[in-house]
Amino acid sequence: MRIPFNDLATPHASIVEDVVAEVRALAGNSRFIGGPAVEAFEQDFAAYCRTTHAVGVANGTDAIELTLRALGIGGGDEVLVPANTFIATASAVAATGATPVFVDVDPVSLLVTPASLEAGVTGRTAAVIPVHLYGHMVPPADVLPFAAKHGLAVIEDSAQAHGADAPAQHDAPGEKVRAGSYGVAGTFSFYPGKNLGAWGDGGAVVTDDAQLASRIRSLANHGRSEGTDHYEHRYIGRNSRLDALQATVLRRKLADLDAGTAQRRRVAAVYAEALAAHGIPLVAPLPGVDSAWHLLVARVPGRETVRRLLDEAGIGTGVHYPVPCHRQHAYATDQTVSLPAAEQAAAEILSLPFFPHLRDEEVAYVADHLAKAITAL
Ligand SMILES: Cc1ncc(COP(=O)(O)O)c(C=O)c1O
């Protein structure tokens, strides 16, 4: 059996004709930048995230950077970032002139906690970016009271968590909030491999703050303001727009997102049972969180050998991420910084084949071969 790490082609087969028909219409009206396709997607995506505004941008990295800039965060400021995120969370902060300050995570959930965040606060801290890693959302109760205490802006990096929900409060188990909706803003990536992926790059910021949305839109469009002359530039902006072609693809795929997430949750449950039977730990969401299950990550000893053995059995794997940000050459200014939970996780995590239409027998095959590989170490 050959089981790829991901399969993006199969889910597209059923929508390609719909998209092509809309692309023909787009070619006819030539509204390639902005226009009704982008506006319609932004409206749908804001509603999906349960926010009042969504601003389409060029990618998920720009979504973070432009949000920070629109909040006035830059040189001299520090921003708290988990050490075990994709590097873009950090590079977006650095691009504003602010300094990413890496914090450790809970050793089991691999998410930031009030205690891990507290360890990174200084008099210069201006914002915190919780990352909903693997789709496992950081609950608002783990971030908002901490941020309020220190007067920090919260920007949720939701690049991996489209449609995840978490309990609104620890003591109100029934009420849920959606990823991206509890911070001052939530940022998303539509990189093709994401749960909601474009046919190229794309990103968005969602927020309930009309002024913030308008400023981000302006920064992403050469500093133009809505309703003013095309060549009037209020801010030093740049070009970071979501184009109409990507918006067309995304809007069609958004209609199927919940069904895909439900399939992901089902496959994750099958994996959880199969891995538990072999005593292999899985990185799971916190209690009460409805994860978007972007990735399915196990923790294994001898990770590189195990990966090689799985590869020989035809099983594709990934590692998200093998080197924590504070150990990356570009950011490792202080080699004495030790963030043990992130470092230990980086050595053990293994992303297994995972996509909505993965079959139960494929999951069993992966779990059996993983157990065999660990035993062979
Ligand atoms: C956690 C996280 N943040 C930010 C990004 C950046 O998104 P993009 O690749 O669209 O710039 C990604 C995706 O790659 C991500 O996984």
Coordinates of C-alpha atoms and ligand atoms in Angstrom, one line a residue:
M1 CA 0.0 0.0 0.0
R2 CA 1.2 3.6 -0.7
I3 CA -0.2 6.3 1.5
P4 CA 0.8 9.9 0.6
F5 CA 1.2 12.4 3.4
N6 CA -1.6 14.5 1.8
D7 CA -3.9 14.3 -1.2
L8 CA -5.1 17.7 -2.5
A9 CA -6.2 16.4 -5.9
T10 CA -9.1 14.1 -4.9
P11 CA -11.3 16.8 -3.2
H12 CA -10.9 19.1 -6.1
A13 CA -12.4 16.7 -8.6
S14 CA -15.9 17.5 -7.6
I15 CA -15.6 21.3 -7.7
V16 CA -13.4 21.9 -10.6
E17 CA -16.2 22.4 -13.1
D18 CA -18.0 24.9 -10.8
V19 CA -14.8 26.9 -10.4
V20 CA -14.1 26.9 -14.1
A21 CA -17.6 28.2 -14.9
E22 CA -17.0 31.1 -12.5
V23 CA -13.6 31.7 -13.8
R24 CA -15.1 32.0 -17.3
A25 CA -17.5 34.6 -15.9
L26 CA -14.6 36.4 -14.3
A27 CA -12.7 36.5 -17.6
G28 CA -15.9 38.0 -19.1
N29 CA -16.2 40.8 -16.6
S30 CA -12.5 41.3 -16.1
R31 CA -12.8 42.2 -12.4
F32 CA -9.6 40.5 -11.5
I33 CA -8.5 42.7 -8.6
G34 CA -11.1 43.4 -5.9
G35 CA -14.7 43.6 -7.2
P36 CA -17.7 41.3 -6.5
A37 CA -15.7 38.0 -6.3
V38 CA -13.5 39.2 -3.5
E39 CA -16.3 41.1 -1.7
A40 CA -18.5 38.0 -1.8
F41 CA -15.8 35.8 -0.4
E42 CA -14.9 38.3 2.3
Q43 CA -18.6 38.5 3.4
D44 CA -18.9 34.7 3.5
F45 CA -15.6 34.2 5.4
A46 CA -16.5 36.9 8.0
A47 CA -19.8 35.2 8.6
Y48 CA -18.1 31.8 8.8
C49 CA -15.6 33.1 11.4
R50 CA -18.5 34.9 13.3
T51 CA -16.9 38.3 12.9
T52 CA -18.2 41.4 11.2
H53 CA -15.2 42.0 8.8
A54 CA -12.8 39.9 6.7
V55 CA -10.1 41.5 4.7
G56 CA -8.5 39.4 1.9
V57 CA -4.7 39.7 1.7
A58 CA -2.0 38.0 -0.3
N59 CA -1.0 35.3 2.2
G60 CA -1.1 34.4 5.9
T61 CA 2.2 36.0 6.7
D62 CA 1.1 39.4 5.4
A63 CA -2.2 39.0 7.4
I64 CA -0.2 39.0 10.6
E65 CA 2.3 41.7 9.6
L66 CA -0.4 44.1 8.3
T67 CA -2.5 43.6 11.4
L68 CA 0.5 44.4 13.6
R69 CA 1.3 47.5 11.5
A70 CA -2.3 48.6 11.5
L71 CA -2.2 48.4 15.3
G72 CA 0.8 50.7 15.3
I73 CA 3.2 47.9 16.5
G74 CA 6.8 48.1 15.2
G75 CA 10.3 49.1 16.2
G76 CA 10.9 49.0 20.0
D77 CA 8.0 46.7 20.6
E78 CA 8.1 43.0 21.6
V79 CA 5.5 40.4 20.5
L80 CA 5.1 37.1 22.2
V81 CA 5.2 34.1 19.8
P82 CA 5.2 30.4 20.6
A83 CA 8.6 28.8 19.8
N84 CA 7.0 25.8 18.0
T85 CA 5.2 27.6 15.2
F86 CA 5.8 27.9 11.5
I87 CA 8.5 30.5 11.1
A88 CA 6.1 32.9 9.3
T89 CA 4.5 33.9 12.7
A90 CA 8.0 35.2 13.7
S91 CA 9.0 36.7 10.4
A92 CA 5.7 38.7 10.2
V93 CA 6.6 40.3 13.6
A94 CA 10.2 40.9 12.5
A95 CA 9.0 42.5 9.3
T96 CA 7.3 45.3 11.3
G97 CA 10.5 46.1 13.1
A98 CA 9.2 44.6 16.3
T99 CA 11.0 41.8 18.1
P100 CA 9.4 38.3 18.3
V101 CA 9.9 37.0 21.9
F102 CA 9.7 33.2 21.8
V103 CA 7.8 31.5 24.7
D104 CA 7.5 27.9 25.6
V105 CA 4.4 25.8 25.4
D106 CA 2.5 23.2 27.4
P107 CA 4.5 19.9 27.1
V108 CA 1.3 17.9 26.2
S109 CA -1.0 20.3 24.2
L110 CA 2.0 22.1 22.6
L111 CA 0.0 25.3 22.9
V112 CA 0.8 28.5 24.9
T113 CA -0.5 28.8 28.4
P114 CA -0.9 31.7 30.8
A115 CA 2.2 30.6 32.6
S116 CA 4.3 30.2 29.5
L117 CA 3.2 33.6 28.2
E118 CA 3.9 35.3 31.5
A119 CA 7.5 34.2 31.3
G120 CA 8.1 36.3 28.2
V121 CA 6.5 39.6 29.3
T122 CA 8.6 42.7 29.6
G123 CA 7.8 46.4 29.7
R124 CA 8.1 46.5 25.9
T125 CA 5.6 43.7 25.2
A126 CA 2.8 45.1 22.9
A127 CA 1.0 42.0 21.6
V128 CA 0.7 38.3 21.9
I129 CA 0.1 35.8 19.0
P130 CA -1.5 32.6 20.2
V131 CA -1.0 30.0 17.4
H132 CA -3.8 27.4 17.0
L133 CA -1.3 24.7 16.1
Y134 CA -2.4 21.7 14.0
G135 CA -6.0 23.2 14.2
H136 CA -6.1 22.7 18.0
M137 CA -7.4 26.1 19.2
V138 CA -5.9 27.9 22.2
P139 CA -9.0 28.7 24.3
P140 CA -9.7 32.3 24.9
A141 CA -9.5 31.8 28.7
D142 CA -5.8 30.9 28.3
V143 CA -5.0 34.2 26.6
L144 CA -7.5 37.0 27.2
P145 CA -7.2 37.4 31.0
F146 CA -3.4 37.4 30.6
A147 CA -3.5 40.0 27.8
A148 CA -5.9 42.2 29.6
K149 CA -3.7 42.2 32.7
H150 CA -0.7 43.4 30.7
G151 CA -2.7 45.6 28.2
L152 CA -1.6 43.5 25.1
A153 CA -3.3 43.1 21.8
V154 CA -4.2 39.5 20.9
I155 CA -3.8 38.4 17.3
E156 CA -4.8 34.8 16.8
D157 CA -2.7 33.1 14.2
S158 CA -5.4 30.8 12.8
A159 CA -3.6 29.7 9.7
Q160 CA -4.1 26.1 10.6
A161 CA -7.5 26.4 12.3
H162 CA -10.3 27.4 9.9
G163 CA -13.6 26.7 11.7
A164 CA -12.2 25.4 15.0
D165 CA -14.2 26.2 18.1
A166 CA -13.3 26.5 21.8
P167 CA -15.3 27.0 25.0
A168 CA -15.9 30.7 25.5
Q169 CA -15.0 30.3 29.2
H170 CA -13.8 27.5 31.3
D171 CA -16.9 27.6 33.4
A172 CA -19.4 27.9 30.5
P173 CA -18.8 24.6 28.6
G174 CA -21.8 25.0 26.2
E175 CA -20.9 28.3 24.7
K176 CA -18.2 28.2 22.0
V177 CA -16.1 30.8 20.2
R178 CA -14.6 30.4 16.7
A179 CA -10.9 30.5 15.9
G180 CA -10.0 34.1 14.9
S181 CA -12.9 35.7 16.6
Y182 CA -11.7 36.3 20.1
G183 CA -8.6 38.4 19.6
V184 CA -8.6 42.0 18.2
A185 CA -8.0 40.1 15.0
G186 CA -7.6 36.6 13.6
T187 CA -5.3 35.8 10.7
F188 CA -5.6 33.0 8.2
S189 CA -3.5 31.5 5.4
F190 CA -5.1 29.9 2.3
Y191 CA -1.9 28.2 1.2
P192 CA -3.1 25.2 -0.9
G193 CA -2.4 22.6 1.8
K194 CA -4.4 24.4 4.4
N195 CA -7.9 23.2 5.4
L196 CA -9.3 26.0 3.2
G197 CA -6.7 26.2 0.5
A198 CA -6.6 28.4 -2.6
W199 CA -5.1 27.5 -6.0
G200 CA -2.1 29.6 -5.1
D201 CA -1.4 31.9 -2.2
G202 CA -4.0 33.8 -0.2
G203 CA -4.8 35.0 3.3
A204 CA -7.3 37.0 5.3
V205 CA -7.7 39.0 8.6
V206 CA -11.0 38.8 10.4
T207 CA -12.0 41.3 13.1
D208 CA -15.0 43.0 14.6
D209 CA -13.1 46.4 14.6
A210 CA -14.3 48.3 11.5
Q211 CA -11.4 50.9 11.8
L212 CA -8.8 48.1 12.1
A213 CA -10.3 46.3 9.1
S214 CA -10.3 49.5 7.0
R215 CA -6.7 50.3 7.9
I216 CA -5.5 46.8 7.0
R217 CA -7.4 47.0 3.7
S218 CA -5.6 50.3 3.0
L219 CA -2.1 49.0 4.0
A220 CA -2.7 46.0 1.7
N221 CA -3.7 48.3 -1.2
H222 CA -0.9 50.8 -1.5
G223 CA -2.2 52.9 1.4
R224 CA -5.3 53.9 -0.5
S225 CA -8.4 54.8 1.6
E226 CA -11.8 53.5 0.7
G227 CA -13.9 56.1 -1.2
T228 CA -10.9 58.4 -2.0
D229 CA -9.1 59.0 -5.2
H230 CA -7.1 56.1 -6.7
Y231 CA -3.9 58.1 -6.4
E232 CA -4.4 59.4 -2.9
H233 CA -2.3 57.4 -0.4
R234 CA -3.0 58.0 3.3
Y235 CA -0.5 55.4 4.6
I236 CA 2.7 53.9 3.4
G237 CA 1.2 50.7 2.2
R238 CA 2.0 48.0 -0.4
N239 CA 0.4 45.5 -2.6
S240 CA -0.9 42.5 -0.6
R241 CA -4.3 41.9 -2.1
L242 CA -6.2 38.7 -2.4
D243 CA -7.1 38.4 -6.2
A244 CA -10.5 37.6 -7.6
L245 CA -9.4 34.2 -9.0
Q246 CA -8.3 32.9 -5.6
A247 CA -11.4 34.5 -4.0
T248 CA -13.6 32.5 -6.5
V249 CA -11.9 29.2 -5.6
L250 CA -12.0 29.9 -1.9
R251 CA -15.7 30.9 -1.9
R252 CA -16.6 27.6 -3.6
K253 CA -14.4 25.6 -1.3
L254 CA -15.8 27.4 1.8
A255 CA -19.2 25.9 1.0
D256 CA -17.6 22.4 1.6
L257 CA -15.4 23.3 4.5
D258 CA -17.6 22.1 7.3
A259 CA -18.1 18.7 5.6
G260 CA -14.3 18.4 5.2
T261 CA -13.8 19.3 8.8
A262 CA -16.3 16.7 9.9
Q263 CA -14.4 14.1 7.9
R264 CA -11.1 15.2 9.4
R265 CA -12.6 14.8 12.9
R266 CA -13.8 11.3 12.0
V267 CA -10.4 10.3 10.7
A268 CA -8.7 11.8 13.7
A269 CA -11.0 9.7 16.0
V270 CA -10.1 6.5 14.1
Y271 CA -6.4 7.4 14.4
A272 CA -6.8 8.2 18.1
E273 CA -8.2 4.7 18.8
A274 CA -5.6 3.0 16.6
L275 CA -2.6 4.8 18.1
A276 CA -3.9 4.3 21.7
A277 CA -4.1 0.6 21.0
H278 CA -0.4 0.7 20.3
G279 CA 0.4 3.1 23.2
I280 CA 1.6 5.8 20.9
P281 CA 0.8 9.4 22.1
L282 CA -1.1 11.7 19.8
V283 CA -1.1 15.5 20.1
A284 CA -4.7 16.1 21.0
P285 CA -6.9 19.2 21.4
L286 CA -7.6 20.5 24.9
P287 CA -10.9 19.3 26.5
G288 CA -14.0 21.0 25.0
V289 CA -12.1 22.2 21.9
D290 CA -13.5 21.2 18.5
S291 CA -10.3 21.1 16.5
A292 CA -10.1 21.8 12.8
W293 CA -7.6 18.9 12.7
H294 CA -5.2 20.4 10.1
L295 CA -2.5 17.9 11.0
L296 CA -2.4 14.6 12.8
V297 CA 0.7 14.5 14.9
A298 CA 2.1 11.6 17.0
R299 CA 5.1 11.7 19.3
V300 CA 7.6 9.0 18.7
P301 CA 11.1 8.1 19.9
G302 CA 13.9 7.8 17.3
R303 CA 11.8 10.0 14.9
E304 CA 14.2 10.1 12.0
T305 CA 14.7 6.3 11.9
V306 CA 10.9 5.8 12.3
R307 CA 10.3 8.2 9.4
R308 CA 12.8 6.2 7.2
L309 CA 11.1 2.9 8.0
L310 CA 7.7 4.4 7.2
D311 CA 8.9 5.8 4.0
E312 CA 10.2 2.3 3.1
A313 CA 6.6 1.0 3.8
G314 CA 5.2 3.6 1.3
I315 CA 3.9 5.9 4.0
G316 CA 4.5 9.7 3.6
T317 CA 5.1 11.8 6.7
G318 CA 6.1 15.3 7.7
V319 CA 7.5 17.2 10.7
H320 CA 5.9 20.4 11.9
Y321 CA 8.3 21.7 12.9
P322 CA 11.8 20.1 13.3
V323 CA 13.6 23.2 14.6
P324 CA 11.9 25.6 17.1
C325 CA 12.0 29.3 16.1
H326 CA 14.4 30.3 18.9
R327 CA 17.0 27.7 17.5
Q328 CA 16.6 28.9 13.9
H329 CA 19.7 30.7 12.6
A330 CA 17.8 33.8 11.7
Y331 CA 16.4 34.3 15.2
A332 CA 18.9 32.5 17.5
T333 CA 20.5 35.6 18.9
D334 CA 20.7 34.2 22.4
Q335 CA 21.8 30.6 22.5
T336 CA 21.3 30.5 26.2
V337 CA 17.5 30.7 25.9
S338 CA 16.0 27.3 26.7
L339 CA 12.4 26.4 26.0
P340 CA 12.4 22.8 27.0
A341 CA 8.9 21.7 26.0
A342 CA 9.2 23.1 22.5
E343 CA 12.7 21.6 22.1
Q344 CA 11.6 18.2 23.3
A345 CA 8.5 18.2 21.0
A346 CA 10.6 19.3 18.0
A347 CA 12.7 16.1 18.4
E348 CA 9.7 13.7 18.8
I349 CA 6.7 15.0 16.7
L350 CA 5.8 13.2 13.5
S351 CA 2.9 14.3 11.2
L352 CA 1.2 11.2 9.8
P353 CA -0.8 10.9 6.5
F354 CA -3.9 12.8 7.1
F355 CA -6.7 14.1 4.8
P356 CA -10.5 14.0 4.9
H357 CA -11.0 11.0 2.7
L358 CA -8.3 8.8 4.3
R359 CA -9.8 5.3 4.7
D360 CA -10.0 3.4 8.0
E361 CA -7.8 0.5 6.6
E362 CA -5.2 3.1 5.6
V363 CA -5.2 4.5 9.1
A364 CA -4.8 1.0 10.5
Y365 CA -1.9 0.3 8.0
V366 CA -0.1 3.5 9.2
A367 CA -0.7 2.8 12.9
D368 CA 0.5 -0.8 12.5
H369 CA 3.7 0.2 10.6
L370 CA 4.4 3.0 13.1
A371 CA 4.2 0.6 16.0
K372 CA 6.4 -1.9 14.1
A373 CA 9.0 0.9 13.4
I374 CA 9.1 1.9 17.0
T375 CA 9.5 -1.7 18.2
A376 CA 12.4 -2.1 15.6
L377 CA 14.4 0.8 17.1
Ligands
LIG1 C1 0.9 28.8 11.9 C2 1.2 29.5 10.6 N1 1.3 30.9 10.5 C3 1.5 31.6 9.4 C4 1.6 30.9 8.2 C5 1.9 31.7 7.0 O1 0.9 31.6 6.0 P1 1.4 31.8 4.4 O2 2.2 30.6 4.0 O3 0.0 31.9 3.7 O4 2.1 33.1 4.4 C6 1.4 29.5 8.1 C7 1.3 28.8 6.9 O5 2.1 28.5 6.2 C8 1.2 28.8 9.4 O6 1.1 27.5 9.4

